[in-house]
XYZ file of C-alpha atoms in Angstrom:
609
model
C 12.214 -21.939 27.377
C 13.287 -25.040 25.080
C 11.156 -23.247 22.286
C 13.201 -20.144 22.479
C 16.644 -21.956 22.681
C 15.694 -23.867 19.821
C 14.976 -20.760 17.657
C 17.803 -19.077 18.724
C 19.832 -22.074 17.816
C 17.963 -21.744 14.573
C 18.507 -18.134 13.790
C 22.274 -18.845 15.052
C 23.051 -21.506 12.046
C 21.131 -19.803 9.667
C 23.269 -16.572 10.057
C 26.284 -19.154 10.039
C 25.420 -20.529 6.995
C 24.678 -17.094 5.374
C 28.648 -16.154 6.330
C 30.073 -19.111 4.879
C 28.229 -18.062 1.373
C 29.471 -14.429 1.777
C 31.237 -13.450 -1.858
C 33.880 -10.750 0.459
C 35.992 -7.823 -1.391
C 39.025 -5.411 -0.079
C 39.419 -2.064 -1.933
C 42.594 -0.578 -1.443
C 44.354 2.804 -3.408
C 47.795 2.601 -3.433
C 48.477 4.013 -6.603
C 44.904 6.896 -6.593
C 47.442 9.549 -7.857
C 47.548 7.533 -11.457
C 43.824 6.072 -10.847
C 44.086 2.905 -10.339
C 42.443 0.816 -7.547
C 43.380 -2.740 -5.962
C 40.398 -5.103 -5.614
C 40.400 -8.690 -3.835
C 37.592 -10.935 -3.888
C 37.190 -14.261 -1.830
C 34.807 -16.653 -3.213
C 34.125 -19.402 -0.231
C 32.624 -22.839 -1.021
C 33.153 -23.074 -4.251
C 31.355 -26.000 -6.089
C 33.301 -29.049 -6.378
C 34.421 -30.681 -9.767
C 33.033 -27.648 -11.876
C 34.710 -25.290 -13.521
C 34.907 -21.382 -11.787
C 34.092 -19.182 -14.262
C 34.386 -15.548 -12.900
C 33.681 -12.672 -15.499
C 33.186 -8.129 -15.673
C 29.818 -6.950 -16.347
C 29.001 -5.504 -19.872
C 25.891 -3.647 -18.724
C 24.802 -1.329 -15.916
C 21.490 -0.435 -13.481
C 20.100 2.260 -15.099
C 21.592 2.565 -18.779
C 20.418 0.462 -21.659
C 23.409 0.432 -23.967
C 26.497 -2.287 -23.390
C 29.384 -1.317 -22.172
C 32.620 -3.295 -21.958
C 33.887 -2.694 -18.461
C 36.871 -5.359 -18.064
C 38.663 -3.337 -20.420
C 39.980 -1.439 -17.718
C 41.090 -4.148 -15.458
C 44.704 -5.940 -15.488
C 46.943 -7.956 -13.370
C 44.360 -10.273 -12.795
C 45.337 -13.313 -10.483
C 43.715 -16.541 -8.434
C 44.801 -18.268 -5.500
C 43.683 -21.042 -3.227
C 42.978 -20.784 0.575
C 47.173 -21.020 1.067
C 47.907 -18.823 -1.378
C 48.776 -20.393 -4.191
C 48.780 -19.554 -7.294
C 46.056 -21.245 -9.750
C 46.029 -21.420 -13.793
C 43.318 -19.256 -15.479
C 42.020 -19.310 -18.846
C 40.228 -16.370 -20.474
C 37.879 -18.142 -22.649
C 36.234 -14.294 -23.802
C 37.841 -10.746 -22.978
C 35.887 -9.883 -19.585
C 35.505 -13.944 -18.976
C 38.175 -15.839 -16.873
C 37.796 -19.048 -15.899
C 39.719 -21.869 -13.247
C 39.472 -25.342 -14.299
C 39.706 -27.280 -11.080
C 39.036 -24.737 -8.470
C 39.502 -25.359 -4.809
C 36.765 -25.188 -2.219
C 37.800 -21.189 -1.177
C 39.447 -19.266 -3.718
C 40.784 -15.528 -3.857
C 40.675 -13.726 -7.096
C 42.800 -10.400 -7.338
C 42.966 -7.598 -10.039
C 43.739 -3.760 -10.883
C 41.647 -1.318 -12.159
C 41.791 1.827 -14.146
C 39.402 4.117 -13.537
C 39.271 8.250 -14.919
C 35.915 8.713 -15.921
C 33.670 10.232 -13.415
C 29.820 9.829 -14.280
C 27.056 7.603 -13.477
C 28.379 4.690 -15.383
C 31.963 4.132 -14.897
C 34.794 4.567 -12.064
C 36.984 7.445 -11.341
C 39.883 7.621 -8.599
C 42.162 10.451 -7.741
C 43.335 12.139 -5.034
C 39.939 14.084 -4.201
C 37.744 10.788 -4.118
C 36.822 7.352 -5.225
C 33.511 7.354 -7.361
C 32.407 3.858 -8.118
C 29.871 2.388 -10.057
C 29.945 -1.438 -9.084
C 29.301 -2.942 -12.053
C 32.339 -0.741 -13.609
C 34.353 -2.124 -10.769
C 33.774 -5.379 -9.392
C 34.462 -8.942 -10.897
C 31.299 -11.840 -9.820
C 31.527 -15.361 -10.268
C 28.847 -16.738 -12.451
C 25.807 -18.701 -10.929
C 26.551 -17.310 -7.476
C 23.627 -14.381 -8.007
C 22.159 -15.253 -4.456
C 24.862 -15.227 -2.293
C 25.312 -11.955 0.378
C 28.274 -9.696 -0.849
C 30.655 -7.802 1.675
C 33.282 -5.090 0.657
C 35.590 -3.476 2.845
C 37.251 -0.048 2.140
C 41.104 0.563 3.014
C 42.545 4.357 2.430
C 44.811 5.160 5.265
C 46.560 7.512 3.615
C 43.085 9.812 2.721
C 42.326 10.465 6.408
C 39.437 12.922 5.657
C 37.530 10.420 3.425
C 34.238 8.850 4.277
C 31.816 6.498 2.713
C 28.379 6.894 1.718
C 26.305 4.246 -0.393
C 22.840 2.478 -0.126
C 25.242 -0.653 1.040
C 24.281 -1.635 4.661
C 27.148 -0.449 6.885
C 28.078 -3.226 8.760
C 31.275 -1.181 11.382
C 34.999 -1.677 10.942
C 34.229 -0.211 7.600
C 32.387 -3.075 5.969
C 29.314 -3.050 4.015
C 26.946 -5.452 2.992
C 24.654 -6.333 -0.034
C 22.119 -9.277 0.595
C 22.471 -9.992 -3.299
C 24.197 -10.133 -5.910
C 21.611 -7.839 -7.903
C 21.409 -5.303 -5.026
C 25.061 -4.876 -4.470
C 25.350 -4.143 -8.331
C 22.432 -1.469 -8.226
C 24.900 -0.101 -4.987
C 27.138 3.316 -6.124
C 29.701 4.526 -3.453
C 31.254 7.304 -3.102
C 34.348 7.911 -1.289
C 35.944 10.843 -0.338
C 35.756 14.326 1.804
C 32.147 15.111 1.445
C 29.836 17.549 2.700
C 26.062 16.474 4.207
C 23.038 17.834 4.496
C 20.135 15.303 5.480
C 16.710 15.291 6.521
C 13.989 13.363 8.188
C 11.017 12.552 6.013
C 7.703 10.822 7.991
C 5.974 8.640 5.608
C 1.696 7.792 5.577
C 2.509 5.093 7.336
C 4.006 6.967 10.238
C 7.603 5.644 9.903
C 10.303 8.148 9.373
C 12.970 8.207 6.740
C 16.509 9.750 6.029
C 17.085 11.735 2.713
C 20.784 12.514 2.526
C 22.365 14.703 0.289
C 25.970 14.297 -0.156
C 27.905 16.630 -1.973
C 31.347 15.938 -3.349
C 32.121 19.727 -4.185
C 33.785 22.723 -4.013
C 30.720 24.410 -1.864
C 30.902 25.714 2.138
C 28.698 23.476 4.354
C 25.794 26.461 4.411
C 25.061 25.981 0.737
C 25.246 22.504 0.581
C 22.458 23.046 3.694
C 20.600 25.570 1.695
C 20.516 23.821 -1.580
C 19.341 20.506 0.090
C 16.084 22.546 1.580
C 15.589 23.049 -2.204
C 15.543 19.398 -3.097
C 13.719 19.018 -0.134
C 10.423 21.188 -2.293
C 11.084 18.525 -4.880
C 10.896 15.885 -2.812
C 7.545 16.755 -1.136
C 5.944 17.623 -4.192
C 7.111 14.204 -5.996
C 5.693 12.630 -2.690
C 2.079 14.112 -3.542
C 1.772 12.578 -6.690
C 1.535 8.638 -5.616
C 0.581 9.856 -2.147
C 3.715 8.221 -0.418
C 7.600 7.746 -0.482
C 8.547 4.348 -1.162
C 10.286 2.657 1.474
C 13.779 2.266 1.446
C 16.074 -0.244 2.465
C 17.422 0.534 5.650
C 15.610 3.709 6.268
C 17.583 5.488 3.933
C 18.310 7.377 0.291
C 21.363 9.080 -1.050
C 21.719 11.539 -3.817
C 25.511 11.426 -4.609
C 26.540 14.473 -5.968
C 29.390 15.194 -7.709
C 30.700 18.661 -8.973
C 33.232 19.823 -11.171
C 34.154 21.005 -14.847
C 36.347 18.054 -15.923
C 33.439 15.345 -15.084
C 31.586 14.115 -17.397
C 28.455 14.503 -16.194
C 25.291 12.088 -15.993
C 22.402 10.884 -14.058
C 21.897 7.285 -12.802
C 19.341 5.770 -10.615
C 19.170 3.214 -8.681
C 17.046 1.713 -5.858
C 17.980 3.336 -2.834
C 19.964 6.211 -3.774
C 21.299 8.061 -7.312
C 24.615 9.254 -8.881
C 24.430 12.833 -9.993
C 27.565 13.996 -11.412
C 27.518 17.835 -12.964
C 29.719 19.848 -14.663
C 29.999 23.251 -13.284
C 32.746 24.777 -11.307
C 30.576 24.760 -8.060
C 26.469 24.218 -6.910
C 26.489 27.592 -5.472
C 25.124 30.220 -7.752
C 24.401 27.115 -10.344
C 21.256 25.999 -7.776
C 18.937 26.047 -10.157
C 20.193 25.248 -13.477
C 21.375 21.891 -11.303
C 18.021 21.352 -9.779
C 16.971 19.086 -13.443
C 18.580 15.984 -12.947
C 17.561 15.796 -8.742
C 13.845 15.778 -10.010
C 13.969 13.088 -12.475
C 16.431 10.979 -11.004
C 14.290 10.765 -7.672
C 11.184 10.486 -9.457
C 12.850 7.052 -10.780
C 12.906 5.867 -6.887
C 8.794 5.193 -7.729
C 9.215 5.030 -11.620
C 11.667 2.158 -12.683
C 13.366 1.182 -9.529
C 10.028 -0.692 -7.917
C 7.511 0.306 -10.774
C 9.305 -1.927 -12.872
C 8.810 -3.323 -16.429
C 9.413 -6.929 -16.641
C 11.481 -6.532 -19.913
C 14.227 -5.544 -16.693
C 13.385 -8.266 -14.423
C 16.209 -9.243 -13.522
C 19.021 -7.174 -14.674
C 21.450 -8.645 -17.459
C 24.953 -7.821 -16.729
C 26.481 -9.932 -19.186
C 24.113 -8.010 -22.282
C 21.818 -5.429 -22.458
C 18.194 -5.734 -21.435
C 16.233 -4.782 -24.331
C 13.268 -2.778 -23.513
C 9.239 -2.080 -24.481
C 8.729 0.242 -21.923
C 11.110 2.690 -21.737
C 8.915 5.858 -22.943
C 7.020 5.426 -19.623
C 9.838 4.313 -17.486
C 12.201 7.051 -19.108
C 9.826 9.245 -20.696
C 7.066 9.846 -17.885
C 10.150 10.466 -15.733
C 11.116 12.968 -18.052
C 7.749 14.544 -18.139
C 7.277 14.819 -14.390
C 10.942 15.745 -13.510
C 10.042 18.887 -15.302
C 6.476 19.427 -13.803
C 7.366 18.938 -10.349
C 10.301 21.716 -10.407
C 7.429 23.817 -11.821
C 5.011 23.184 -9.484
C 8.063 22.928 -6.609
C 8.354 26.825 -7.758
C 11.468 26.398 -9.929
C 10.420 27.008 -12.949
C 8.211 29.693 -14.342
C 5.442 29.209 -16.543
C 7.452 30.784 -19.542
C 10.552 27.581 -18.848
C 7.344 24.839 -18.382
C 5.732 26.437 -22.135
C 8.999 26.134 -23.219
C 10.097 22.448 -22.148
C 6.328 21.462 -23.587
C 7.412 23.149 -27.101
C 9.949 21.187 -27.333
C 8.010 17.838 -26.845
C 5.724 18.663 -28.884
C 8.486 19.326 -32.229
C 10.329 16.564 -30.710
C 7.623 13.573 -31.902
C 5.299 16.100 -34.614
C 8.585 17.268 -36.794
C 10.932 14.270 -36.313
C 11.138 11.257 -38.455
C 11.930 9.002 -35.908
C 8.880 9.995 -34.333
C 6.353 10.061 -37.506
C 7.908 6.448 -38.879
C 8.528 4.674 -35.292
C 6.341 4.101 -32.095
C 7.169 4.464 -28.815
C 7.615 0.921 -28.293
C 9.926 1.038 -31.038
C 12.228 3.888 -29.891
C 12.447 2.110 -26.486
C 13.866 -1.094 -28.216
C 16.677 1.276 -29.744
C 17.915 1.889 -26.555
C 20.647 -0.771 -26.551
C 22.341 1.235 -29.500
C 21.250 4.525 -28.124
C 21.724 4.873 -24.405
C 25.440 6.297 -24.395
C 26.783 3.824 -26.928
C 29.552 4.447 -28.814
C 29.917 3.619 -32.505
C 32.560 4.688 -34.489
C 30.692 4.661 -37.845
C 27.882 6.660 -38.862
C 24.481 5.842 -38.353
C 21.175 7.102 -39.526
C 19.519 7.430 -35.806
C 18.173 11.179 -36.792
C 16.213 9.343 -39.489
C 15.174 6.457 -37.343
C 15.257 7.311 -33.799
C 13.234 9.783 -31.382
C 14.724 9.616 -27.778
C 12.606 7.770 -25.753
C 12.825 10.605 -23.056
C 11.189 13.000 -25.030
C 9.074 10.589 -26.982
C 7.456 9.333 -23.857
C 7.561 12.567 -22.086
C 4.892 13.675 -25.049
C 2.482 10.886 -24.251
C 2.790 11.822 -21.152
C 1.648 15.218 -22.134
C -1.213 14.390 -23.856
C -2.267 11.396 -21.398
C -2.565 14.269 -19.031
C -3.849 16.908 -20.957
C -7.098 14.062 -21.977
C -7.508 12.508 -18.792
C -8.433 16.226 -17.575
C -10.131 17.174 -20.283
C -12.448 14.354 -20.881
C -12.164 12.312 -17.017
C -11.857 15.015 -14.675
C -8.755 12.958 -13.725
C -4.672 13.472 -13.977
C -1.921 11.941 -14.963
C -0.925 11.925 -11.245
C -4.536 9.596 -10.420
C -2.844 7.091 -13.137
C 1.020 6.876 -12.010
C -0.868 5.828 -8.193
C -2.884 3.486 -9.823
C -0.311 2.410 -11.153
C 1.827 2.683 -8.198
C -0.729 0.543 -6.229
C -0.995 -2.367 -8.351
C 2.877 -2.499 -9.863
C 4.805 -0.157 -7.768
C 4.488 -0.691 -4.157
C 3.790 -4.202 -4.691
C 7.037 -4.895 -6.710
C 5.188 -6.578 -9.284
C 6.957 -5.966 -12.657
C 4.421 -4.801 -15.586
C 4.213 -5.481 -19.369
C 2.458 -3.099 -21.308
C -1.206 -4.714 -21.278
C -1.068 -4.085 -17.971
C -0.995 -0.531 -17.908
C -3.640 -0.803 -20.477
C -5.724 -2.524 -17.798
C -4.619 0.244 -15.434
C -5.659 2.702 -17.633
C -9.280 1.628 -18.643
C -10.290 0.787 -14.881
C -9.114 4.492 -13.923
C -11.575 6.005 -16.489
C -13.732 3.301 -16.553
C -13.521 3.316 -20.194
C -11.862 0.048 -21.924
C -12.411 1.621 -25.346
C -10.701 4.881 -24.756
C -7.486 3.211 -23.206
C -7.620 0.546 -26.214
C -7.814 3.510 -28.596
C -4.618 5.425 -27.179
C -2.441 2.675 -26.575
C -3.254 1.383 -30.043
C -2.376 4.952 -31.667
C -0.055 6.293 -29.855
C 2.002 3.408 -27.950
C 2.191 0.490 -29.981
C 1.509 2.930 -33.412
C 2.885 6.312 -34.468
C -0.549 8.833 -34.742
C 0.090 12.145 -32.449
C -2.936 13.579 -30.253
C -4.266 16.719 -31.343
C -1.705 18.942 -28.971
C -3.288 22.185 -30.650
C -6.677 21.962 -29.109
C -5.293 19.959 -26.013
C -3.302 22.846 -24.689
C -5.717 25.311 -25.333
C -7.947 24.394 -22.819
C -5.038 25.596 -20.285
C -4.673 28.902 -22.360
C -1.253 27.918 -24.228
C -1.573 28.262 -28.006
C 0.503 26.218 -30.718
C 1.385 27.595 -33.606
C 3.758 28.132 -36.594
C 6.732 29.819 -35.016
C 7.945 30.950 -38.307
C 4.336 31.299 -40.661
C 5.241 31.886 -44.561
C 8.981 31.305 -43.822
C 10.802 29.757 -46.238
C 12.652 26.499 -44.876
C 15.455 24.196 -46.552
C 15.358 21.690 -43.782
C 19.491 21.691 -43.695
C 19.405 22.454 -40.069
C 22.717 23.983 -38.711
C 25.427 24.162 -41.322
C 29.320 23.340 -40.144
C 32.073 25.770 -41.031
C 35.447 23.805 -41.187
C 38.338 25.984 -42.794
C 36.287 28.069 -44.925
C 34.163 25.014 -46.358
C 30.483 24.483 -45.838
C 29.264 21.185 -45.075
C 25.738 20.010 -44.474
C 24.626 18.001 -42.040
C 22.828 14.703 -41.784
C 19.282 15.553 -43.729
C 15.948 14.836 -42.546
C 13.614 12.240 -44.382
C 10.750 14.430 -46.084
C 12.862 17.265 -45.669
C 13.725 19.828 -48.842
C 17.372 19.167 -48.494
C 16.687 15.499 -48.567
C 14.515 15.270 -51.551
C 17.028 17.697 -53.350
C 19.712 14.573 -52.607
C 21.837 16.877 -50.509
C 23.619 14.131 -47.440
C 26.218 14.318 -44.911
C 29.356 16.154 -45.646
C 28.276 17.695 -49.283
C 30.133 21.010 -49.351
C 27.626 23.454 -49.983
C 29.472 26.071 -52.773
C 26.703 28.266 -54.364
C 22.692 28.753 -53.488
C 20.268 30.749 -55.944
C 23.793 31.983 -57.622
C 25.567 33.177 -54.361
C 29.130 32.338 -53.388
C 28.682 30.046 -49.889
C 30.916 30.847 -47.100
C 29.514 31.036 -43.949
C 26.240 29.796 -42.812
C 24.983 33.096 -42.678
C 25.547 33.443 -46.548
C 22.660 30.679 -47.036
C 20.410 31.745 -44.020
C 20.728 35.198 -46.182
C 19.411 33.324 -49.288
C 16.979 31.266 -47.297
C 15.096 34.618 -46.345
C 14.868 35.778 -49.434
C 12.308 33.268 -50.945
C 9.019 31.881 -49.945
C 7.525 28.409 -49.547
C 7.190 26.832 -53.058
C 9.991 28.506 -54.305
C 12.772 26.970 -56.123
C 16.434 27.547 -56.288
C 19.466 25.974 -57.686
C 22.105 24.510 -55.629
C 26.082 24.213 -56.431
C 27.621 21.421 -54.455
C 30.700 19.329 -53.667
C 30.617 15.263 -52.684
C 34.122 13.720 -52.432
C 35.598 16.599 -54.573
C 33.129 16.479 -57.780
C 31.252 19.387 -58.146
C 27.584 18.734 -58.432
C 24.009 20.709 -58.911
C 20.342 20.029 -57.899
C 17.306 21.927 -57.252
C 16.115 22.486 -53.754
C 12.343 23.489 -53.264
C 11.717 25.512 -49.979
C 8.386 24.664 -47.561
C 6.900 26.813 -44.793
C 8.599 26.360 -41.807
C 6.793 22.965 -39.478
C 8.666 24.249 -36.039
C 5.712 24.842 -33.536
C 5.881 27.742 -30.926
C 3.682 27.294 -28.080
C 2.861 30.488 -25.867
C 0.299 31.652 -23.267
C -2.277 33.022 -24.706
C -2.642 35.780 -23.229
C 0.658 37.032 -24.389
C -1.300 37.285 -27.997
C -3.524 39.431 -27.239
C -6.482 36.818 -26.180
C -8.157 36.199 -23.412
C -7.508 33.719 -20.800
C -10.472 32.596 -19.661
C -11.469 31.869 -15.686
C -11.653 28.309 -17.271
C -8.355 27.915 -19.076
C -7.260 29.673 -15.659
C -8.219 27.182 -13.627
C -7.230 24.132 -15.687
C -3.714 25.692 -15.838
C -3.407 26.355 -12.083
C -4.772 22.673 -11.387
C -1.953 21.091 -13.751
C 1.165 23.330 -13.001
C 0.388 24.682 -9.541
C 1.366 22.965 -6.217
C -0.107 19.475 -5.662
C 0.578 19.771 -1.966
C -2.299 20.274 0.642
C-alpha cells in the first residue's frame, strides 16, 4: 500500500509541477464584426534576473516561405501578477522584450485578422479561423512548457470548437508543447459534422472527422464525407496502416466560400482546407484534390519527416532538401489515389501525368536545376510575396510537380524492372522513418531504396541523375509499357515560345521569355510591345497566333517591337513545337496489349483487397 501512495504522491507533484509551467491564453471577440480578436497570455515562473523576451512567429507548419505575422497585432501590453503595468521595449518589429520581469507576468494584445486560408487568421461574424502561429505571441526559450487556451464568445451562441488541441472541459484546450500547439489550427464557428470510425492493424479504432464550415445541409456534408472516406481507405493501403493520432483523432477543417482565399495546410493531427466555391454540393468532386494530398501528408511530412524540418523554425524559414518527396510524392499520390478511389477517369490521370511530364522535360527550371535545388527555393517560392520581378520561370520548377515526376518514373521503373511499386518504397520507407518518427536526410532514402530492390547500383544511379542532378528518365518508353503513348502534341508546328500574349488597351505585350526559347534568343523580354510580325499590324493575340500558323519550324520572320517607347526590330526563328501529349494508346489506333493491360490496371486500379 505505501508503494502505491508513494506513486500517487509522485504522479500528484509531477502534474503540479506541469501546471505551474503552463504558458495559459484567453481568446475573446468583442469587436468580430471589424475582425479583430483579443488575446491574453500568462507566462508563470518566469526566470529571475533575465530579460523576457516575447516575440510573433515569421514562419508556419506546413509553408516554406516567411511570413511576417506581428504585423497584424497592436495594443500590445504587460503586466505583473497585480496588474501592473510593465515597460516594454521592441528591440525588432514582431520582438518585444521586458527588462526586469516579475516571476508571473500577463502579456495582452489585438489582432487583425481578414484573410481566411491555411496560413493566416480570419474573424467575422460567421467564424473564427485560426492558424496559431498567425495568432499567438510565445516567449522565447520556453519551447517545452504545456500551452492552454481558452475560448470566450458569448455572444456567438451557435459556435463550437474543433482542433487537434486536447479538449480539456469548461472550454479549455491543451497543447503538451510549444511545437504541437503551433502545428494546432482551430476553427470556430457553426459547423456541420460528419465523422467516422476507422479500426487500425493494430485493432484500435480511430475518429476521422470532417467538419465543414459551409453553406451545405447536414445530408451532403454526410454524403461527401463517405467520399473522403474512399480516399482515406485507399491512402491506408499504400503503407498498410493509418498512423496513429494523438488522442484518437483527425480533423479536416473545411472551409467554403467565394471570398476565401483558398489553400491547403497540413499538419499532424488534422488539416486546413479552405476552397473557394459558393458551396461543396454539386462542387464534390472538383473539391475532392486538396482532401487527397493533404491527408496523404498525415504519413508523408507530418511523421515521415526530413530532418532539414526538425524542429520547426518560427522565427525564419526552414530551408529544405527534401521537399520534391515530401511535397512532390504527395503530389503524385494525391492524384493516384482519387484515381484509383474512382474519382478520376483514366482520361483526368493521362492528363495530370502530361502535365508532369512538360512540367520538368520543357521547363528551364527543370533542365538547369535539380530537385534538390528547386526544394531549396522554397523559402522565396512557397506563397512569398515580392514586389519586384524575378526570373523564377527561368530558374524555378515547383517542387510539387518536379517531385511528383520522379515519382512517376520511380514507379513506372520499380515495376518495370523490380516487379515492385512505388507503394512497396513509401512503406519501406514508412517503416524505418515514418512510424518510427525518425527524421531522414536524403542518403537515407538512398539506403531505403537499394535494400528494396536489392540493387545499390541502381538506387546510386537514380538519385545521382535525377535527385541530386538534372537528367530526365526516358518517360516515352516508361509509359508505354502501361499502353499510354507520348508524343509531339503539335508535330511540324511552328512555335515562337512567347507563351500567352497580354492585351492591355489595345497594346501587345509579351510575357516573361523562356531560356532556349525563340522569343528569347530573338531578345524579345517582359513588357516589349509586340507592333508588327512577318509585316502584319499586331493587335490582338490572335493576330500573331494567325502569323505563327502560317510558317514552319526553321522559318524566319521579322519582328517590329516597342521597349520603353523606342521602336525596335529583330529576327525571330520558329522551332517545332516541344509540348508532349500523352494518350492511351488505344485511342490511336494501336493495340493495347493483355500486358500493357495488366500493368495499367495494377498501377491505377484499386489497391484495396
Amino acid at each position: 500500500m505505501k508503494n502505491y501512495i508513494i506513486a500517487a504522491l509522485l504522479i500528484g507533484t509531477s502534474v503540479s509541477l506541469k501546471a505551474q509551467q503552463e504558458i495559459s491564453y484567453e481568446v475573446s471577440f468583442p469587436n468580430v464584426v471589424h475582425h479583430e480578436a483579443e488575446i491574453s497570455m500568462t507566462i508563470p515562473n518566469v526566470p529571475a534576473n533575465v530579460p523576457l523576451k516575447v516575440r510573433f512567429a515569421r514562419s508556419s507548419p506546413g509553408r516554406y516561405a516567411t511570413h511576417e505575422f506581428g504585423k497584424n497585432v497592436y495594443h500590445l501590453k504587460a503586466f505583473d501578477a497585480n496588474g501592473k503595468a510593465l515597460t516594454l521595449k521592441q528591440p525588432a518589429g514582431d520582438v518585444y522584450e521586458i527588462e526586469k520581469p516579475t516571476s508571473k507576468i500577463k502579456i495582452t494584445y489585438t489582432i487583425f485578422g481578414n484573410w481566411i486560408d491555411g496560413t493566416y487568421s480570419g474573424f467575422d461574424e460567421q467564424h473564427a479561423h485560426m492558424n496559431i502561429p498567425a495568432v499567438f505571441a510565445f516567449p522565447i526559450g520556453m519551447d517545452k512548457r504545456p500551452r492552454t487556451v481558452k475560448f470566450s464568445y458569448p455572444k456567438q451562441a451557435d459556435w463550437k470548437v474543433a482542433t487537434q488541441l486536447k479538449p480539456m472541459g469548461n472550454g479549455v484546450y491543451y497543447a503538451k508543447d510549444f511545437q504541437y500547439f503551433m502545428d494546432s489550427p482551430i476553427e470556430i464557428s457553426a459547423f456541420k459534422e460528419a465523422s467516422w470510425e476507422v479500426k487500425n492493424v493494430d485493432g484500435k479504432t480511430q475518429k476521422i472527422h470532417l467538419i465543414a464550415h459551409a453553406d451545405d445541409d447536414e445530408m451532403t456534408v454526410f454524403n461527401y464525407a463517405n467520399m473522403i472516406k474512399k480516399v482515406v481507405d485507399e491512402q491506408k493501403a499504400i503503407f498498410g496502416e493509418l498512423p496513429t493520432f494523438d488522442h484518437g483523432n483527425y480533423y479536416f477543417l473545411h472551409c467554403v466560400h467565394p471570398s476565401y482565399a483558398g489553400d491547403g495546410m497540413e499538419h499532424r493531427n488534422s488539416t486546413v482546407i479552405v476552397q473557394r466555391t459558393p458551396k461543396i454540393g454539386g462542387n464534390e468532386s472538383n473539391l475532392l484534390g486538396t482532401f487527397s494530398h493533404e491527408f496523404f501528408h498525415a504519413w508523408n511530412v507530418e511523421r515521415l519527416r526530413p530532418k532539414t524540418l526538425e524542429p520547426f523554425n518560427f522565427s525564419q524559414s526552414n530551408i529544405s532538401d527534401e521537399l520534391w518527396i515530401a511535397e512532390g510524392f504527395t503530389q503524385y499520390y494525391g492524384n493516384l489515389t482519387l484515381k484509383r478511389a474512382g474519382f478520376r477517369t483514366l482520361e483526368n490521370i493521362t492528363r495530370n501525368f502530361n502535365g508532369l511530364v512538360n512540367s520538368v522535360v520543357n521547363s528551364p527550371g527543370a533542365k538547369n536545376f535539380s530537385p534538390v535545388q528547386a526544394s531549396r527555393y522554397a523559402v522565396f517560392a512557397d506563397a512569398g510575396v515580392a514586389v519586384d520581378q524575378t526570373n523564377q520561370r527561368n530558374i524555378f520548377t515547383s517542387y510539387y510537380t518536379y517531385g511528383a515526376a520522379v515519382a512517376l518514373a520511380l514507379d513506372l521503373r520499380l515495376r518495370s524492372d523490380f516487379n515492385l511499386t512505388l507503394d512497396d518504397y513509401m512503406k519501406a520507407l514508412w517503416k524505418a522513418y515514418g512510424k518510427t518518427e525518425i527524421a531522414y536526410t536524403i542518403p537515407d532514402l538512398e539506403k531505403t531504396l537499394a535494400t528494396l530492390t536489392q540493387n545499390p547500383a541502381f538506387a546510386g544511379q537514380f538519385f545521382k541523375n535525377f535527385v541530386y542532378a538534372t537528367k530526365k528518365e526516358d518517360y516515352t518508353s516508361l509509359l508505354l509499357k502501361a499502353g499510354l503513348v507520348l508524343k509531339k502534341e503539335s508535330a511540324g508546328k511552328a512555335y515562337s515560345g512567347i507563351g500567352r500574349l497580354e492585351v492591355n488597351e489595345g497594346k501587345v505585350y509579351v510575357p516573361a521569355t523562356l531560356v532556349g526559347s525563340p522569343a528569347y534568343v530573338a531578345g524579345l523580354d517582359i513588357n516589349d510591345v509586340i507592333l508588327k510580325a512577318d509585316g502584319t499590324e499586331i493587335k490582338t493575340a490572335k493576330d500573331f497566333d494567325s502569323v505563327t500558323e502560317k510558317h514552319q519550324p526553321g522559318e524566319t520572320i521579322e519582328i517590329v517591337y516597342s521597349r520603353k517607347g523606342v521602336e525596335r526590330t529583330t529576327k525571330l526563328t520558329f522551332i517545332e513545337n516541344p509540348m508532349l501529349e500523352l494518350v492511351p494508346i488505344e485511342s490511336t489506333g494501336a493495340t493495347l496489349t493483355a500486358e500493357m493491360k495488366a500493368f495499367r490496371e495494377k498501377w491505377l486500379e484499386s489497391a484495396l483487397k
